[in-house]
Coordinates of C-alpha atoms in Angstrom, one line a residue:
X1 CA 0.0 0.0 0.0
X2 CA 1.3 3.4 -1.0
X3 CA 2.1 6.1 2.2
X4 CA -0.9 8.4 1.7
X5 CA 2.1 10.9 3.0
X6 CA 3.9 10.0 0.1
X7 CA 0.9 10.5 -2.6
X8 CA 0.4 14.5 -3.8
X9 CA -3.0 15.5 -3.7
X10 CA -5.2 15.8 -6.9
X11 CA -5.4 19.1 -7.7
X12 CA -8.9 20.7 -8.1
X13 CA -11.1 20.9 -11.1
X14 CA -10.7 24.4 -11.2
X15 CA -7.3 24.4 -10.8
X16 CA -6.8 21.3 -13.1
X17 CA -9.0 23.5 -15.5
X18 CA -6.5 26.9 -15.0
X19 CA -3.5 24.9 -15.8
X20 CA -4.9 23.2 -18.7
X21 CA -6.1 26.2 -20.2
X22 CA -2.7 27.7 -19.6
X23 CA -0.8 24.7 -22.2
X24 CA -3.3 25.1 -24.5
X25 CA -2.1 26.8 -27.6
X26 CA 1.4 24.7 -26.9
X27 CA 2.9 28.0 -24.8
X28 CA 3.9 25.2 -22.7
X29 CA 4.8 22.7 -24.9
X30 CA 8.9 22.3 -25.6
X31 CA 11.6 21.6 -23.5
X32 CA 11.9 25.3 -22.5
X33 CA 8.8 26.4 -21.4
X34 CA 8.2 22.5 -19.5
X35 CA 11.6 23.6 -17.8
X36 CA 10.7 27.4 -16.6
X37 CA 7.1 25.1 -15.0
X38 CA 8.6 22.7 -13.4
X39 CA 11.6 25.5 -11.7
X40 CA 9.1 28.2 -11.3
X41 CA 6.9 25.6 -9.0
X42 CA 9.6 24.4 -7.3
X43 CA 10.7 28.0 -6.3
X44 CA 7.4 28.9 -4.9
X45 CA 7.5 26.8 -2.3
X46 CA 10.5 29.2 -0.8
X47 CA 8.4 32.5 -1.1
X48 CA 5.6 34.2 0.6
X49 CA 1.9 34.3 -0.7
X50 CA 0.7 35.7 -3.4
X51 CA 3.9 35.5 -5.5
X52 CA 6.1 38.6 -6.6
X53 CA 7.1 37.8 -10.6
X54 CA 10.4 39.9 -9.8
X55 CA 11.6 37.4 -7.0
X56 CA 11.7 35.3 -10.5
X57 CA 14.2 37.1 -12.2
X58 CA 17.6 36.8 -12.7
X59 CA 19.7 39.6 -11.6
X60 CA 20.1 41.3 -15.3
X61 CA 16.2 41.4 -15.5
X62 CA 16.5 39.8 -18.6
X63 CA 16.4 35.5 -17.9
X64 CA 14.0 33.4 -15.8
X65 CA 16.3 32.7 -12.3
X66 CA 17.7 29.2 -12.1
X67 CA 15.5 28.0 -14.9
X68 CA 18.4 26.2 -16.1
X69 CA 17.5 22.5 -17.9
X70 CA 19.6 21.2 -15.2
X71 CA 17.7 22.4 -12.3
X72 CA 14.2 20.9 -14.2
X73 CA 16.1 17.5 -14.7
X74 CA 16.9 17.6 -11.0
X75 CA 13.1 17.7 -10.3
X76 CA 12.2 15.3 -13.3
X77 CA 14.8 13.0 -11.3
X78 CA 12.8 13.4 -8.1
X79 CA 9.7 11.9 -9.7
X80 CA 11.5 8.9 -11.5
X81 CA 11.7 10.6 -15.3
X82 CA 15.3 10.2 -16.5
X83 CA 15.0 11.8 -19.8
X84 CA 16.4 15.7 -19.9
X85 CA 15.2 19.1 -21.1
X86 CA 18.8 19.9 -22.1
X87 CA 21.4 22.2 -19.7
X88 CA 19.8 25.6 -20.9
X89 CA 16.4 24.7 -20.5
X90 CA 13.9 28.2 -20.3
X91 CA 16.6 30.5 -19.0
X92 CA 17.3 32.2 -22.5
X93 CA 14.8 31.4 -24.7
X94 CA 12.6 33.8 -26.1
X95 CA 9.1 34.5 -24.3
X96 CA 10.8 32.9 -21.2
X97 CA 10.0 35.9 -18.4
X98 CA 6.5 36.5 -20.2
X99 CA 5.4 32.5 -19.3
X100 CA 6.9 32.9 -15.9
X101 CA 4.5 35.7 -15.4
X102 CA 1.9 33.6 -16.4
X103 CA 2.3 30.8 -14.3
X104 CA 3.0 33.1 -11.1
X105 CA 0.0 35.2 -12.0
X106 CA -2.0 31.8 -11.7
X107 CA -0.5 30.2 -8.8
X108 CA -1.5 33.5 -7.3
X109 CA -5.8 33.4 -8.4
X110 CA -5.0 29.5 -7.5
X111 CA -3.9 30.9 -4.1
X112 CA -6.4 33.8 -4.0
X113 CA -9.0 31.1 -4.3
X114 CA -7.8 28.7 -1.9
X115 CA -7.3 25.6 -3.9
X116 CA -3.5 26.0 -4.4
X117 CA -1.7 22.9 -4.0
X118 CA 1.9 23.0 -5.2
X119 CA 2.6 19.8 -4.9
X120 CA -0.1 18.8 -7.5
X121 CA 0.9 21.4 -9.1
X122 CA 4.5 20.0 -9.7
X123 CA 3.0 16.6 -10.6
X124 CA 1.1 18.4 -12.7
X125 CA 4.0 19.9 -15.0
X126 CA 6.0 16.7 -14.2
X127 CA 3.1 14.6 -16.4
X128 CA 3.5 17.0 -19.5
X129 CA 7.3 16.4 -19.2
X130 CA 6.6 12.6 -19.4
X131 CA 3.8 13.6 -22.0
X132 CA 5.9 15.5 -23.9
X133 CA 9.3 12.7 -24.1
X134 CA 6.5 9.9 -25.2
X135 CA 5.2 11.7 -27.9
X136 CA 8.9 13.2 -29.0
X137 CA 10.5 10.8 -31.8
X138 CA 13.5 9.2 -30.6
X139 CA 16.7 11.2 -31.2
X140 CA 18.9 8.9 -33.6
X141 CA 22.6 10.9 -35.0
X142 CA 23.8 8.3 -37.6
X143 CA 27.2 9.6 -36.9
X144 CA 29.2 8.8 -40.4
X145 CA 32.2 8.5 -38.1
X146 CA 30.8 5.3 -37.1
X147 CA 30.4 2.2 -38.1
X148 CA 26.4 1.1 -39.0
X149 CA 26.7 -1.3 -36.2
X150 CA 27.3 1.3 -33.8
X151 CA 24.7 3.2 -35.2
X152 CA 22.5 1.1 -34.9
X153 CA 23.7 0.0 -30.9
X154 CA 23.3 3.5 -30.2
X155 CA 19.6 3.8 -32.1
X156 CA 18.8 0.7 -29.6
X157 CA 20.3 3.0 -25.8
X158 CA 18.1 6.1 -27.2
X159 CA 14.9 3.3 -27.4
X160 CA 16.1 1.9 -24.0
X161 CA 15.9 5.5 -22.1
X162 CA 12.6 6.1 -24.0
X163 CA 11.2 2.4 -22.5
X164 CA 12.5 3.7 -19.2
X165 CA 11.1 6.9 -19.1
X166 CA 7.7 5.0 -20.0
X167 CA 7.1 2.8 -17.0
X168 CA 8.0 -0.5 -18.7
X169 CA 6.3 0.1 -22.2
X170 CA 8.8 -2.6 -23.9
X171 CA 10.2 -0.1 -26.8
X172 CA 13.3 -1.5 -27.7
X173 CA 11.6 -4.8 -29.0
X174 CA 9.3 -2.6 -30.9
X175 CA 12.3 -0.8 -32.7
X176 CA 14.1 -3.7 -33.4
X177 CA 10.9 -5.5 -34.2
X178 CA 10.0 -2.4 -36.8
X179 CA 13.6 -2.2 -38.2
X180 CA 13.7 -5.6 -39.3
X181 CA 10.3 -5.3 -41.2
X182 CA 11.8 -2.1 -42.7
X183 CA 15.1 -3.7 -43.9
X184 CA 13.1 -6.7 -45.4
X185 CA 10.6 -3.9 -47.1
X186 CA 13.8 -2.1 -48.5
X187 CA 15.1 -5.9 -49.5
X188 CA 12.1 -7.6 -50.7
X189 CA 10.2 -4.1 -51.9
X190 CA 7.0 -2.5 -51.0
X191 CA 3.7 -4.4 -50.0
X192 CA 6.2 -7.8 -49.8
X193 CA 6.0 -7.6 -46.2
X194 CA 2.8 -8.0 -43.7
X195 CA 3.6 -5.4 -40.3
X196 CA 2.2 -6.1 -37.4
X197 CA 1.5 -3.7 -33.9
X198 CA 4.2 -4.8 -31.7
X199 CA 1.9 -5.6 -28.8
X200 CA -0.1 -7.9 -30.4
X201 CA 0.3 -11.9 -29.9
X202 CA 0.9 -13.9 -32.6
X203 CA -2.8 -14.3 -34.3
X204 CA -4.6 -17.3 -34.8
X205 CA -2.4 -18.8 -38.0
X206 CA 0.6 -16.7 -37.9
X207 CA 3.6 -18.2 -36.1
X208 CA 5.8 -15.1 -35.5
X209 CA 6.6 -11.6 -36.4
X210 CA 7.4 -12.1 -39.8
X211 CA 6.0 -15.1 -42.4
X212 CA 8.2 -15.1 -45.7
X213 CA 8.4 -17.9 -47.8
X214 CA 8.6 -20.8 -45.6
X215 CA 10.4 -19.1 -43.0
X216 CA 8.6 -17.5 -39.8
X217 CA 11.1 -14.8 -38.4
X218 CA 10.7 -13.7 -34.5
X219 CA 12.5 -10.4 -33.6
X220 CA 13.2 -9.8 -29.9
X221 CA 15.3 -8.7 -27.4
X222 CA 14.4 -11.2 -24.9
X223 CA 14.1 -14.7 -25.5
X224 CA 12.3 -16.9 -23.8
X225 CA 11.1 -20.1 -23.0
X226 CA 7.8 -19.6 -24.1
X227 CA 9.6 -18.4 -27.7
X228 CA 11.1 -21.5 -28.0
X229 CA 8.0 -23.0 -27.3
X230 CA 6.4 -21.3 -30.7
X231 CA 9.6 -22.2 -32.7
X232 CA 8.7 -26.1 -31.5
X233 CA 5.1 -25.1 -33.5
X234 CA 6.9 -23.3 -36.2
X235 CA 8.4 -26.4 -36.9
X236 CA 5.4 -28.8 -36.5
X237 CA 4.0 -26.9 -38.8
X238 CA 6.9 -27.2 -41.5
X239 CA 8.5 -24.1 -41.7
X240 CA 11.5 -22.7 -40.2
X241 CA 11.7 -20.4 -37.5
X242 CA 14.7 -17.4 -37.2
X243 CA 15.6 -15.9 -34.1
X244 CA 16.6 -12.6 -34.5
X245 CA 17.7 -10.9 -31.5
X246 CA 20.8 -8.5 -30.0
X247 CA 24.6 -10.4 -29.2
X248 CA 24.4 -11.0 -25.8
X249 CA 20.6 -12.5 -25.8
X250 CA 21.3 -14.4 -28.7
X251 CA 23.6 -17.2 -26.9
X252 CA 20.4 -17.0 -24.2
X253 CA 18.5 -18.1 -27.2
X254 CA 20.6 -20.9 -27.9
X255 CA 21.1 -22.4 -24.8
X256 CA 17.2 -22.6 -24.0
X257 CA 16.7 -24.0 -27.6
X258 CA 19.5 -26.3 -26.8
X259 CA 17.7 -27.7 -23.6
X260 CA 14.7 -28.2 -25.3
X261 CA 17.0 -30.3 -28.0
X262 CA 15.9 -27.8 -30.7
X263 CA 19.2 -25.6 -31.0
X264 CA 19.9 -27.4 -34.5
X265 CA 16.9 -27.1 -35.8
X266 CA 16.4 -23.0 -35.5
X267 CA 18.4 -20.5 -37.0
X268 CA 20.1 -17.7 -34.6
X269 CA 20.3 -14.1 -36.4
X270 CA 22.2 -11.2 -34.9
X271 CA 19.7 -8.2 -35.4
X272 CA 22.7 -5.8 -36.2
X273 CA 24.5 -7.9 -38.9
X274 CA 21.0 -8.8 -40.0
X275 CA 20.5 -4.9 -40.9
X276 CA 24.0 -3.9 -41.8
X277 CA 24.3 -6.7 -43.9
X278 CA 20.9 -5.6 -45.8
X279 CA 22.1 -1.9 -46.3
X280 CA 25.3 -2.6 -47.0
X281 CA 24.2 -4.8 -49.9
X282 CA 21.9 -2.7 -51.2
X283 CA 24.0 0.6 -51.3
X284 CA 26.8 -1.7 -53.4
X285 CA 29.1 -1.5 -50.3
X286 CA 29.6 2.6 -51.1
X287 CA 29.6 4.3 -48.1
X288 CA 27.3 7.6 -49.3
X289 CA 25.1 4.8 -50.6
X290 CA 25.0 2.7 -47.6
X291 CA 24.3 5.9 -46.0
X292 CA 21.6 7.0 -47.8
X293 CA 19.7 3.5 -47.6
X294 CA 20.1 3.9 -43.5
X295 CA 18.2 7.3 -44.5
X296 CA 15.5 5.4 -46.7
X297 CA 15.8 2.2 -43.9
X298 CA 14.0 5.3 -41.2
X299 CA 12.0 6.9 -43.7
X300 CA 9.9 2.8 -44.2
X301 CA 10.2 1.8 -40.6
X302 CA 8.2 5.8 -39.7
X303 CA 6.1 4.5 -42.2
X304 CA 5.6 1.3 -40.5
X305 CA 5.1 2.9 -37.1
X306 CA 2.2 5.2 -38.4
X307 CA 0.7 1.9 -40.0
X308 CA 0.3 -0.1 -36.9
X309 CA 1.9 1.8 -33.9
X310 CA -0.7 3.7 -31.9
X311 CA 1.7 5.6 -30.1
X312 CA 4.2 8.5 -32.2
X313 CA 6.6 7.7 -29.4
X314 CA 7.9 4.9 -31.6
X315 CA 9.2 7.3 -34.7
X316 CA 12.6 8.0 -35.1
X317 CA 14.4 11.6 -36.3
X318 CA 17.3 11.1 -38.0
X319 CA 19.9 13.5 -37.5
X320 CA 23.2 14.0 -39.4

């Protein structure tokens, strides 16, 4: 049982209504203005009732005090979000001192009308933060200094601080799961490939992620018993089932297909050789070819993720 101490009040409907009305429009809606919210707050709670908007003021009159990204990811840390509104956060940006004065003109009616709960209020900003990094396409720099593999390691940590920052939402699985159907779309060609939402079980008469020729391909980053369970149908059923999962999990895979007596029998695919392997191929081995196939390899598996994804928090932005 939670500590009621421990649980912030709601806030009330006609503060919940104030604050709303406050985002709408998006005022409130980037890393900037989410970080001058979440400070602002926090700095209330050391100054007398109603609020003075110059006791938030930096000294030059000119910058929201301490509303620094740094001092928002402090508080972000404080309710279990790890992702990060950058180190400048609100302090510079433009607008910045006229959205403070918005927020500490309602904290004050909020105050004024006895209802003002600061507390809820910070849990309050702290949702459109989380609100905010799930709906945000994860940040993927394909780097030309490195290699694809790397790339694509490094594509795999930003989906693993997204899955973290989403209360165990399984979103590296899903990438990887997507990725491969994009490669095989980019190998195979358009329409040759069936998607599937990543959270949904294998359907009656479908035997795994993928179905291609007579192979039945399962993309994961955790194997399991229960995988090697469907493999054992995959293969009742005459085709052949392909593990394709990350290094490390892969020789997991093995040994529990080896103690079911099965590790012969299934194929074992390393998801980044699976991909590299793909684009490399298809851009001739030339590296401003290979690279501009990783660009078309994001451009299909976006595609894919507005297909059968019901969350945007899956899409990738490719950056140079």
């Amino acid at each position: 049982m939670i500590d009621d101490e421990l649980t912030p009040s709601a806030l009330s409907a006609e503060a919940q209504a104030d604050l709303e009305a406050l985002v709408d429009g998006g005022r409130f809606a980037t890393t900037g203005p989410l970080a001058i919210a979440l400070v602002v707050v926090d700095r209330a709670r050391g100054r007398g009732l109603p609020l003075d908007p110059v006791d938030f003021r930096a000294a030059n009159s000119a910058q929201v005090a301490g509303a620094g990204g740094a001092a928002a990811n402090r508080i972000l840390r404080r309710h279990g979000v790890n992702n990060s509104l950058g180190s400048e956060g609100g302090r510079t940006s433009r607008g910045s001192i006229d959205r403070m004065e918005e927020l500490v003109a309602l904290l004050n009616r909020r105050h004024a009308a006895g209802d003002l709960d600061l507390d809820a209020v910070e849990a309050f900003w702290v949702q459109k933060a989380r609100d905010y990094f799930n709906t945000t396409p994860i940040a993927f720099r394909a780097d030309p200094a490195l290699s694809l593999r790397m790339a694509l390691r490094e594509l795999l940590a930003q989906a693993e601080l997204r899955q973290k920052s989403m209360g165990g939402v399984m979103i590296v699985g899903a990438v990887m799961q997507h990725i491969v159907g994009a490669a095989l779309e980019l190998s195979l060609g358009e329409g040759r490939v069936a998607h599937h939402g990543s959270n949904q079980n294998d359907a009656k008469g479908r035997g795994g992620d993928f179905e291609l020729g007579d192979a039945v391909l399962h993309v994961t980053n955790a194997p399991t018993a229960q995988l090697i369970g469907k493999c054992r149908a995959n293969l009742d059923a005459g085709t052949r089932p392909v593990i394709i999962t990350n290094p490390k999990p892969l020789i997991a895979a093995e040994v529990l297909a080896d103690a079911e007596g099965l590790g012969s029998r299934i194929e074992f695919v390393d998801f980044e050789q699976f991909v590299c392997v793909q684009l490399y191929s298809l851009g001739g081995f030339k590296a401003l070819d290979v690279r501009g196939q990783l660009t078309r390899l994001i451009e299909i598996y976006n595609a894919i993720i507005d297909q059968v994804e019901p969350s945007p928090s899956l899409r990738v932005a490719l950056g140079g």
